[in-house]
Coordinates of C-alpha atoms and ligand atoms in Angstrom, one line a residue:
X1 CA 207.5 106.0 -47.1
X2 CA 209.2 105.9 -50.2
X3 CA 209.4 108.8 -52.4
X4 CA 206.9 107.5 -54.7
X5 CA 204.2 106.0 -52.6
X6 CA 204.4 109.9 -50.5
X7 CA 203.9 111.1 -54.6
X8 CA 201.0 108.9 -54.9
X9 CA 199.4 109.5 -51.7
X10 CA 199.9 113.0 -51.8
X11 CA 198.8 113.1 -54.8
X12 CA 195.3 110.6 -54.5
X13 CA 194.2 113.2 -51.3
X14 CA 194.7 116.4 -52.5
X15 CA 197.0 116.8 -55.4
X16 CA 197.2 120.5 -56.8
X17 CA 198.6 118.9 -60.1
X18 CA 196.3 118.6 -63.4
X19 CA 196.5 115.0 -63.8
X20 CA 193.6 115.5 -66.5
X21 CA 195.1 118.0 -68.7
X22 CA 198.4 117.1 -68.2
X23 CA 200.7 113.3 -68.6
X24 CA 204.1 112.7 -69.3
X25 CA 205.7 111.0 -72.3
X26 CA 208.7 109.7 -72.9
X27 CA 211.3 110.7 -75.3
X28 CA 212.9 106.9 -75.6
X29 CA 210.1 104.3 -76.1
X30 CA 207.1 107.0 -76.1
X31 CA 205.5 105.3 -73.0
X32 CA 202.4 107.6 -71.4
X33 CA 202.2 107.9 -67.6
X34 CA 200.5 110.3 -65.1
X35 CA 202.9 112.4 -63.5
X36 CA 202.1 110.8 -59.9
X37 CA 203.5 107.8 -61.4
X38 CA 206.9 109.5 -62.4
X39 CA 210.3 107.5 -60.5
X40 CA 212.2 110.0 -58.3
X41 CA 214.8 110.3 -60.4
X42 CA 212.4 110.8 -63.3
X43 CA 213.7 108.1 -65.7
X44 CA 211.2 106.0 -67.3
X45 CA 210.9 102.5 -65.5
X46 CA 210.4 100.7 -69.6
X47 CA 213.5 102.4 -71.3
X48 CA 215.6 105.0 -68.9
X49 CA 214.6 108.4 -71.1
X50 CA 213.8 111.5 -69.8
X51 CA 210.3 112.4 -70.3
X52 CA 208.5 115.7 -71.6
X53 CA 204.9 116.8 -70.6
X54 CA 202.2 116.7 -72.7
X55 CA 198.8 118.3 -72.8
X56 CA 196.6 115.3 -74.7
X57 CA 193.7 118.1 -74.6
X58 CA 195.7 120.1 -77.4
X59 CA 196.4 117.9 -80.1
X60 CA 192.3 117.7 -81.2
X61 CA 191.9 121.0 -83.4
X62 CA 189.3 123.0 -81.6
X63 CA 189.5 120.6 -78.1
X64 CA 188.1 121.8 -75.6
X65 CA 191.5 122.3 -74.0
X66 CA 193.4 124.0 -76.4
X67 CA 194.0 127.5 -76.4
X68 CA 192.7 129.9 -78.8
X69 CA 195.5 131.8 -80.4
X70 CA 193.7 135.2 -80.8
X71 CA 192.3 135.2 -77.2
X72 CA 194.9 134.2 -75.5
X73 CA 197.2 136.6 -77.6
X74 CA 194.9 139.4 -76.0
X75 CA 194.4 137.7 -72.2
X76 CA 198.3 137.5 -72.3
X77 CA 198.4 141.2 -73.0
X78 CA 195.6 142.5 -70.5
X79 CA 197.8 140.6 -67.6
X80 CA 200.6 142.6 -68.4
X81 CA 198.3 145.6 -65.9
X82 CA 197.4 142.9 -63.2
X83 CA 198.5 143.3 -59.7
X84 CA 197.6 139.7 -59.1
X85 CA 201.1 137.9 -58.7
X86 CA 200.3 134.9 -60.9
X87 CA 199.4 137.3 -63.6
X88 CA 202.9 139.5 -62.7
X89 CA 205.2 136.4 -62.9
X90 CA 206.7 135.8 -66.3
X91 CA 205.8 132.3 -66.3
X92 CA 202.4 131.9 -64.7
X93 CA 201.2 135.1 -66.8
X94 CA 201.1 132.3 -70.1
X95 CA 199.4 129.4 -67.8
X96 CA 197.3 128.1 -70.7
X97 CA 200.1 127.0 -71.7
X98 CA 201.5 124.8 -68.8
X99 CA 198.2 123.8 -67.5
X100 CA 200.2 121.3 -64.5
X101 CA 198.2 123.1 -61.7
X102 CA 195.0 123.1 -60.5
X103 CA 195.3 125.9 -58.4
X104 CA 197.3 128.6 -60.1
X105 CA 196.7 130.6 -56.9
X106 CA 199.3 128.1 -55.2
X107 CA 202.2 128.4 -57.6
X108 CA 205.3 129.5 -55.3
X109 CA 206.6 132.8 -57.5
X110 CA 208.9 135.6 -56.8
X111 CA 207.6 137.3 -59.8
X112 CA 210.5 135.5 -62.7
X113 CA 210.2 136.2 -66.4
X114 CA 209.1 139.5 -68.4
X115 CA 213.1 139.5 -68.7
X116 CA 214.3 142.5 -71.1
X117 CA 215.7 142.1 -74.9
X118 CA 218.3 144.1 -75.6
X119 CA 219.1 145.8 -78.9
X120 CA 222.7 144.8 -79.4
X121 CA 224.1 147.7 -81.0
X122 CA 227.8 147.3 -80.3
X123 CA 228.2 144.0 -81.5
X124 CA 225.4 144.0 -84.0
X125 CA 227.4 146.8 -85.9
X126 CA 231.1 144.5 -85.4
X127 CA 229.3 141.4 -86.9
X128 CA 227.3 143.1 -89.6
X129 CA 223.9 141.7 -88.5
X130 CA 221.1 144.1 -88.7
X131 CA 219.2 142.6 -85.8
X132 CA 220.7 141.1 -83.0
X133 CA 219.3 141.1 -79.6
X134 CA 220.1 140.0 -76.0
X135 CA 217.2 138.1 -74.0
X136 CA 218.6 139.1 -70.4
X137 CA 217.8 135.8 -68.5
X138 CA 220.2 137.3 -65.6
X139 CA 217.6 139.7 -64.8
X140 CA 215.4 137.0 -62.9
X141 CA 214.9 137.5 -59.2
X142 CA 217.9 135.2 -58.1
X143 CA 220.1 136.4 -61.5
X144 CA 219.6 133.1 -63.7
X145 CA 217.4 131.4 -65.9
X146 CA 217.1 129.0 -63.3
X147 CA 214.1 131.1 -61.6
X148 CA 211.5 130.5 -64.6
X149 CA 212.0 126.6 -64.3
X150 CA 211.9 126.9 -60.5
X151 CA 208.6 128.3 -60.0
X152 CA 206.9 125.4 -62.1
X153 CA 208.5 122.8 -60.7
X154 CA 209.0 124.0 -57.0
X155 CA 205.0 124.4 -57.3
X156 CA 204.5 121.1 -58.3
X157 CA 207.0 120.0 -55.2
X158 CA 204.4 121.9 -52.9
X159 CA 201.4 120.1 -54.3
X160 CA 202.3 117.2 -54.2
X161 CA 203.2 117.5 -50.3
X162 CA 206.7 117.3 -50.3
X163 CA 208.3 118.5 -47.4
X164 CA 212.2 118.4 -49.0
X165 CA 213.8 119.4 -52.4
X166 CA 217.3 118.7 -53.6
X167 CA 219.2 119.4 -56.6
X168 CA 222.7 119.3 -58.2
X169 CA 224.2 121.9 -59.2
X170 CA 227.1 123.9 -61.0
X171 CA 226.0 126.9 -58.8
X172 CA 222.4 128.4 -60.4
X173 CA 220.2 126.0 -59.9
X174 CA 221.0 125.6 -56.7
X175 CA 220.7 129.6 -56.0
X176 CA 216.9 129.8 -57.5
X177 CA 216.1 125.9 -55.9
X178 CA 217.1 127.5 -52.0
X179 CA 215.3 130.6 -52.5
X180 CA 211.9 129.3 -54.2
X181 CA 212.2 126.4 -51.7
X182 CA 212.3 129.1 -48.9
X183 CA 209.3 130.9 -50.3
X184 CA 207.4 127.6 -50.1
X185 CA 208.3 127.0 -46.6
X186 CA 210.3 123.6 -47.7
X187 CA 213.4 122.3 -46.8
X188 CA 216.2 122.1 -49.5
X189 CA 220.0 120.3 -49.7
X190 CA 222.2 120.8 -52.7
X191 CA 225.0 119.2 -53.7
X192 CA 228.0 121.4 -55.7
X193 CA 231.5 120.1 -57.0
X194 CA 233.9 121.5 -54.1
X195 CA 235.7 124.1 -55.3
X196 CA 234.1 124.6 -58.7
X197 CA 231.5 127.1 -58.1
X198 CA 231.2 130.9 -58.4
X199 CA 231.3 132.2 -54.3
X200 CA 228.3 134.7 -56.1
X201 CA 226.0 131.1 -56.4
X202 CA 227.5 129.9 -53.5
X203 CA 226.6 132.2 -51.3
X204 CA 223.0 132.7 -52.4
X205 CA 222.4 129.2 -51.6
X206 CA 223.5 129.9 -48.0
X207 CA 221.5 132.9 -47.7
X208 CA 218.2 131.2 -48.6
X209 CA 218.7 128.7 -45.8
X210 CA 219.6 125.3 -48.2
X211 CA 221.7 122.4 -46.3
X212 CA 225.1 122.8 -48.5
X213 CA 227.1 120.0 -49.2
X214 CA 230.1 120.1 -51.2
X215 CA 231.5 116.9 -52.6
X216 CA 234.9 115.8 -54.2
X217 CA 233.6 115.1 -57.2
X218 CA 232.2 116.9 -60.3
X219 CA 228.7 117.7 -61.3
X220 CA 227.6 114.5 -62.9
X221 CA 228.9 112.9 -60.1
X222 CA 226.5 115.1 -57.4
X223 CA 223.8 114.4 -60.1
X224 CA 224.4 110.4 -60.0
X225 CA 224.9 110.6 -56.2
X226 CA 221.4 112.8 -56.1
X227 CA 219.9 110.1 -58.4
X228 CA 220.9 107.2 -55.9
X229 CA 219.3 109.3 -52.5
X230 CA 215.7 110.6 -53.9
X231 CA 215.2 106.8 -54.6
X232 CA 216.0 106.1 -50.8
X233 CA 213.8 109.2 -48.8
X234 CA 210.7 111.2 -49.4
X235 CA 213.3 114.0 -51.5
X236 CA 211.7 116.0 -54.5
X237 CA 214.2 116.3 -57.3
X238 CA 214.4 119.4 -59.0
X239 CA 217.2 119.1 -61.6
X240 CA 216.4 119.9 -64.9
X241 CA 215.7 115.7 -65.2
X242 CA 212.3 117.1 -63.7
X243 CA 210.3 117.8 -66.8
X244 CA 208.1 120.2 -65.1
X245 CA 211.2 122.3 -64.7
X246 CA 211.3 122.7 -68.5
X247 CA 207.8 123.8 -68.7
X248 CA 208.7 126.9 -66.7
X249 CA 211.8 127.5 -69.0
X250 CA 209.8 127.5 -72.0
X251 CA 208.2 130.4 -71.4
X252 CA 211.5 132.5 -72.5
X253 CA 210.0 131.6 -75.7
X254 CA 206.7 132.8 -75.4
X255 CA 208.4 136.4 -74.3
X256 CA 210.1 136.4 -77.6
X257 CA 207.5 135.6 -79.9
X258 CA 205.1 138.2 -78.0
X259 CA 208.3 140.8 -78.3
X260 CA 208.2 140.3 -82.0
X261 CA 204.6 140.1 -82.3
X262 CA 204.1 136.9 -82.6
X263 CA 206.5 136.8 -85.5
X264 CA 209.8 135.0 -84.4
X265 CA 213.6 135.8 -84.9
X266 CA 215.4 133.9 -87.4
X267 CA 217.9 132.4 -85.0
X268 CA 218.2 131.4 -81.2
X269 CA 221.6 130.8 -79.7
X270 CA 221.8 129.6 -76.7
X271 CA 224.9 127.9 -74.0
X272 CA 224.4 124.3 -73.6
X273 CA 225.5 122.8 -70.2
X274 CA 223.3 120.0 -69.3
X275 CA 220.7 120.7 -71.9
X276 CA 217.7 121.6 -70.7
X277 CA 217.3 125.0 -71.6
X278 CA 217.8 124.5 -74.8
X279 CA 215.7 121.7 -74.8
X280 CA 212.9 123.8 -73.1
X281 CA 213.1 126.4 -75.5
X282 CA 212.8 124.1 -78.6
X283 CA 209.6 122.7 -76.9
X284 CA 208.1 126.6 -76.3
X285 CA 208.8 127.3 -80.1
X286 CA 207.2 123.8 -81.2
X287 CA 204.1 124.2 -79.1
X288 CA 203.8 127.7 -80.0
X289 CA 203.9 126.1 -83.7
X290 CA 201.3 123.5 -83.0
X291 CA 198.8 125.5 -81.4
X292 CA 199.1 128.1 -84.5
X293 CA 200.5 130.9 -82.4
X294 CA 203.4 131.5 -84.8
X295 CA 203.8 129.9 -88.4
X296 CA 207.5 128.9 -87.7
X297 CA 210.1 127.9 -85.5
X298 CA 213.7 130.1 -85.2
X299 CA 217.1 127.9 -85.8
X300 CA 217.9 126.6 -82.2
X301 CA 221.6 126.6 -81.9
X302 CA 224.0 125.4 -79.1
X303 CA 227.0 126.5 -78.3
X304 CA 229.8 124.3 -75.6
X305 CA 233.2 125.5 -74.1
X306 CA 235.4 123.4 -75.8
X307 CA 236.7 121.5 -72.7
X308 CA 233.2 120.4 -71.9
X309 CA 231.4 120.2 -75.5
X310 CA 230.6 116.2 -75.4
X311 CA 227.2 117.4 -77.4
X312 CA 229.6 118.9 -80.0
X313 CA 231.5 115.7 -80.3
X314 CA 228.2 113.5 -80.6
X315 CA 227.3 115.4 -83.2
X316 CA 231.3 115.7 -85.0
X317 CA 231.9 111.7 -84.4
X318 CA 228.4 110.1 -84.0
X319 CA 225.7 112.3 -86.2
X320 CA 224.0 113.0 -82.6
X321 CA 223.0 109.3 -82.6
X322 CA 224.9 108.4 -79.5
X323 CA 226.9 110.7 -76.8
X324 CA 230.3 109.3 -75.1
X325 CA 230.5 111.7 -71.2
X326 CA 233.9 113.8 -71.9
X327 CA 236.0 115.1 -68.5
X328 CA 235.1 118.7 -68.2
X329 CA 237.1 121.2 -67.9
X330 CA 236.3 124.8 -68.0
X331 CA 236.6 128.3 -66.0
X332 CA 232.8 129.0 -67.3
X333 CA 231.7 126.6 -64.6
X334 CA 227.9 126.9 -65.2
X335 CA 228.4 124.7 -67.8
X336 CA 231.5 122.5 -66.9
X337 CA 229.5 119.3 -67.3
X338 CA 230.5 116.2 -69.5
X339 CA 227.4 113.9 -69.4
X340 CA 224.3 116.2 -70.0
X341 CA 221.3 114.9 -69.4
X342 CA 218.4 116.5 -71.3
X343 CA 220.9 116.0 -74.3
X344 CA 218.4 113.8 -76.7
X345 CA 215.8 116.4 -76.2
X346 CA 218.5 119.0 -77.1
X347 CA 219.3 117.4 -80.4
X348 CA 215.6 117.3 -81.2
X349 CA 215.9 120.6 -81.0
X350 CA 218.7 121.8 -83.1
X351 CA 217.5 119.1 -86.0
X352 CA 214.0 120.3 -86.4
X353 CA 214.9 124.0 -86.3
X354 CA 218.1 123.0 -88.5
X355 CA 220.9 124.7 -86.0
X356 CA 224.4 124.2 -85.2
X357 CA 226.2 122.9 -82.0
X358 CA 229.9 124.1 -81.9
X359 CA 232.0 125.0 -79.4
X360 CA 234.3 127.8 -78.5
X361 CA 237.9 128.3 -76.4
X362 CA 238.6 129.9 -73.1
X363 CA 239.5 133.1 -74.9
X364 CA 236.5 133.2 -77.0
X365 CA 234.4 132.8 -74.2
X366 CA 236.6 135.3 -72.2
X367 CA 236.8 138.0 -75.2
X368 CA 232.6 137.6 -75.4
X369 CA 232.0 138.4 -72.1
X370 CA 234.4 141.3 -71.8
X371 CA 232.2 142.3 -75.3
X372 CA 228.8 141.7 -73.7
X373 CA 229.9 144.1 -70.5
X374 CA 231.0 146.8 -72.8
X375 CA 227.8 147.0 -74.2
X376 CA 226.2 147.6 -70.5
X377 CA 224.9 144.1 -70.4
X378 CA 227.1 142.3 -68.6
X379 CA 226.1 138.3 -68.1
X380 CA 228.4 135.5 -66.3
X381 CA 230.9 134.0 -68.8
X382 CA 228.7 130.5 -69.5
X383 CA 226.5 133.3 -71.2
X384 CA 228.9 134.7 -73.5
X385 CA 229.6 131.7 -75.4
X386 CA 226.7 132.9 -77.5
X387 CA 228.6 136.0 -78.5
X388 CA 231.4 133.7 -79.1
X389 CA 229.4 131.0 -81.0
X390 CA 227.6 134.0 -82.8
X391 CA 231.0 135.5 -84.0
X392 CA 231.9 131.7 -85.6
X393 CA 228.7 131.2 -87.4
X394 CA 228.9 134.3 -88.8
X395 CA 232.1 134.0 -90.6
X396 CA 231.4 130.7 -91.4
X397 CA 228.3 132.1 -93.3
X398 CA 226.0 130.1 -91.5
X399 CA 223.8 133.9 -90.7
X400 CA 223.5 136.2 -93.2
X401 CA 222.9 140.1 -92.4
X402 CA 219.7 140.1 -92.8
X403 CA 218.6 138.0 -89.4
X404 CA 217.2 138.5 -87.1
X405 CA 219.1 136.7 -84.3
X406 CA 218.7 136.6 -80.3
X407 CA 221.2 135.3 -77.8
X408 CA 219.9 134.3 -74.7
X409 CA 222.1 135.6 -71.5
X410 CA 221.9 133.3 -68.8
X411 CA 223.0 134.6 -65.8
X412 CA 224.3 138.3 -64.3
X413 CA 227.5 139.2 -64.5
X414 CA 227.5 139.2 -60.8
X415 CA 227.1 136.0 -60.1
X416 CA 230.9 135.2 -61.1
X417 CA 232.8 138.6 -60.0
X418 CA 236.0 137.0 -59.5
X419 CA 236.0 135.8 -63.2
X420 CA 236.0 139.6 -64.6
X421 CA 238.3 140.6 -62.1
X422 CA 240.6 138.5 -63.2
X423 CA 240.4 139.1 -67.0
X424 CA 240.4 142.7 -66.8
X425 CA 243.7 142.1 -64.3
X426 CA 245.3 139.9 -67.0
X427 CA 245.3 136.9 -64.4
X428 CA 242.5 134.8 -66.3
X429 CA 243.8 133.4 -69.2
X430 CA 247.1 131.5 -69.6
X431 CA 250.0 132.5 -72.2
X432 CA 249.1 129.7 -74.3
X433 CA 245.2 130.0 -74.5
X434 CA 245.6 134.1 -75.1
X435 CA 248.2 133.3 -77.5
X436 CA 247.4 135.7 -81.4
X437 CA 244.1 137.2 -79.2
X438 CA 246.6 139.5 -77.3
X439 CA 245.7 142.8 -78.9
X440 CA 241.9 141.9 -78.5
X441 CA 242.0 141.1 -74.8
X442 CA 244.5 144.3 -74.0
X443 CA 241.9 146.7 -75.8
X444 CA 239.0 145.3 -73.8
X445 CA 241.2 144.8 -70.4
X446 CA 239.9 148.0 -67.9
X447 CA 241.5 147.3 -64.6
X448 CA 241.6 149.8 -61.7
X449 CA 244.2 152.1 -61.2
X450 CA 245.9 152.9 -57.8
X451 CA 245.8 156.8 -58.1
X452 CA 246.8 159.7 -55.7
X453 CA 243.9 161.7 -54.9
X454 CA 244.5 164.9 -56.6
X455 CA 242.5 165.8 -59.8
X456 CA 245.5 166.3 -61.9
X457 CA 245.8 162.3 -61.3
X458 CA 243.1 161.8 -61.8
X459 CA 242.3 163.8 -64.7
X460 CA 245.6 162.1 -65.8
X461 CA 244.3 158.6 -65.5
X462 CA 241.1 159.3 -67.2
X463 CA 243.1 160.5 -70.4
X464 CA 245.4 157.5 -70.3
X465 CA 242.3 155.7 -70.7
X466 CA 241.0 157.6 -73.4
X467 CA 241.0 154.8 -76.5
Ligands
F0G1 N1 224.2 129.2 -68.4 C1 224.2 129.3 -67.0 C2 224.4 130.6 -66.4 C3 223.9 128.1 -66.3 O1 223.9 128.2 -64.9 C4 223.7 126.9 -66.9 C5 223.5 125.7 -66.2 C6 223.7 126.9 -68.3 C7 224.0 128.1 -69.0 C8 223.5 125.7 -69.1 O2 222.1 125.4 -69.1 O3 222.3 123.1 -68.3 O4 220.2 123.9 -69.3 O5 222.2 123.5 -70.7 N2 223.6 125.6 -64.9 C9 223.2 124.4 -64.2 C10 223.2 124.7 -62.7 C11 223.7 123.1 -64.6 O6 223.4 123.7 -61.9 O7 223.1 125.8 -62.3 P1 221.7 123.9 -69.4

């Protein structure tokens, strides 16, 4: 059986999925279709675009379907004192708005979301920005961002009745993929660029029990290679191609406006890999807009490693019209990818909110994270190119003092130990890409000490550290 007749079937017995409230749309050629109807690989069969989901229920002012902003303001707070796991996740706690289930009950959750926002203070005073915050997406159950996308789309997997999940992956996905496919009792394979992963992703795949394979290629080729198998068995793909995967990754959005108040920060910036975050958040803030929770959206902006920043180039060479794949290269491997596939969805996002796209070197990135784990964050160096971006558009002038802006950490500084280890060893970065930051780096650099254990030397160390 194909993957798409098991879809249908599955879905015509028993589906689990809210085919009523809920249809997909596509970003191309605007064609509607139910989600049962949805190719494996989640292209559209008329034009080849990604789709997004739509609730049809909410455009009609005062539908039947669409959620009341005062009440559901209030229900979202009175969930915060559940002990009903739906109501404890992050993401399922703000369901009204990602009616895809029937059965809410069902939704495979290890309690993601409700991450923290940090106050900044460290870098906030450096960059002369009154208010700048961290939103801590490392803090998920398996350390990404990943987990908030997972839940809604590994739930939709275990609706439908699929028996098998597979993604591709730079290392995250694949972590939060094996663990919420463990939780639903469902096989999962992942595919990973040999070699080009943290071990901290790696091994978190192998610990939740997911069939491993590591190719010789990168991670647009595992993604194209992925493409090519869910169209041959019964495989649920759960890349971020899967649209239901960015309805779980909005919610991030939600968290902030309800953080502010329903009031929201003046700017967003967030690391662009293969776009769907970004993408997803742009879609939280525009819904949120549409259905009059907040009376405005915050700039979206994304930020590349320059050796794999083909969105930055689209936008330098092309005006975002048209994207040509780049070879990337880049020690923040979460987002060493050169063909990004949410990236038309992305630039929606950055154009309506009137945001930037730049990218930033090795030693930016590597200066950023050291930064972000001085101020007892920590976050795994594809996060820190926020800092890095931040630190650009603010001596380009591009935010003033007065906003109000959040970066958005995507994974724990855990998840890529080796990468700190080596920076604060002086082993990460080569002469030429430290070259004029050598000051910077030695003043951040803390490595360990091999000391004789007697309190004079260690007292002595502890004062040779004293900056
Ligand atoms: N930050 C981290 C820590 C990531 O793992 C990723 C993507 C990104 C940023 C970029 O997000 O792709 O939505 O633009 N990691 C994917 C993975 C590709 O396979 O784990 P994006």
């Amino acid at each position: 059986m194909s993957a798409r007749q098991k879809r249908s079937s599955a879905a015509n017995l028993s589906s689990g999925m809210n085919e009523i409230l809920h249809q997909l749309c596509c970003i191309g050629c605007g064609a509607r279709i139910p989600g049962a109807a949805a190719r494996s690989d989640f292209r559209c069969t008329v034009c080849g675009e990604l789709y997004d989901v739509e609730y049809p229920g909410w455009s009609q002012r005062g539908g039947q379907d669409r959620p009341n902003p005062g009440g559901l303001k209030w229900v979202l707070r009175e969930r915060r004192s559940s002990t009903e796991a739906v109501d404890q996740s992050g993401v399922w706690r703000f369901r009204e708005l990602l009616p895809i289930l029937d059965n809410f009950g069902n939704a495979v959750t290890l309690r993601e979301g409700n991450t923290p926002l940090y106050h900044m203070t460290r870098a906030a005073r450096a960059l002369k920005i009154d208010q700048l915050f961290a939103k801590h997406q490392g803090m998920n159950p398996t350390g990404s961002f990943k987990d908030t996308g997972m839940t809604a789309a590994m739930s939709v997997a275990k609706a439908w009745g699929f028996e098998c999940v597979a993604c591709a992956s730079t290392g995250n996905t694949s972590a939060a993929m094996a663990a919420y496919a463990a939780r639903a009792g469902l096989r999962s394979l992942v595919l990973i660029p040999e070699g080009k992963i943290a071990w901290g992703k790696l091994s978190q795949a192998m610990d939740f029990g997911a069939v491993t394979c590591q190719l010789k290629t990168d991670f647009d080729g595992c993604l194209r290679l992925l493409s090519q198998i869910v169209n041959e068995a019964p495989i649920y793909l759960l890349n971020s191609v899967n649209p239901y995967r960015l309805e779980g990754q909005k919610t991030p959005a939600f968290e902030i406006a309800e953080a502010f108040d329903w009031s929201v920060p003046d700017h967003l910036i967030v690391p662009g890999g293969n776009l769907g975050n970004s993408s997803a958040l742009g879609k939280g803030f525009r819904e949120m807009l549409e259905l009059g929770l907040v009376t405005k959206m915050p700039k979206i902006s994304v930020i590349q490693a320059a050796g794999a920043n083909p969105l930055v180039r689209s936008f330098r060479e092309h005006q975002a019209a048209s994207l040509e794949p780049v070879v990337a290269d880049t020690r923040a491997t979460a987002i060493r990818i050169g063909n990004p596939a949410s990236w038309r969805k992305a630039v929606r996002a950055i154009q309506e909110t009137g945001g930037w796209c730049l990218d930033v070197t090795e030693a930016e990135i590597a200066i950023a994270k050291a930064e972000i784990g001085a101020e007892g964050l920590g976050c795994e160096p594809a996060s820190a190119v926020t800092l890095a971006g931040l630190k650009k558009l603010r001596a380009e002038g591009k935010i003033t003092s007065g906003e109000t802006v959040v970066l958005i950490l995507t994974g724990h500084s855990l998840k890529d130990a080796d990468y700190t280890i080596d920076f604060h060893r002086g082993t990460l970065l080569k002469e030429e890409e430290a070259a004029g930051r050598e000051a910077e780096i030695a003043a951040l650099r803390r490595d360990a000490v091999a000391v004789e254990a007697t309190p004079d030397a260690v007292l002595a160390a502890l004062k040779g550290s004293a900056r």
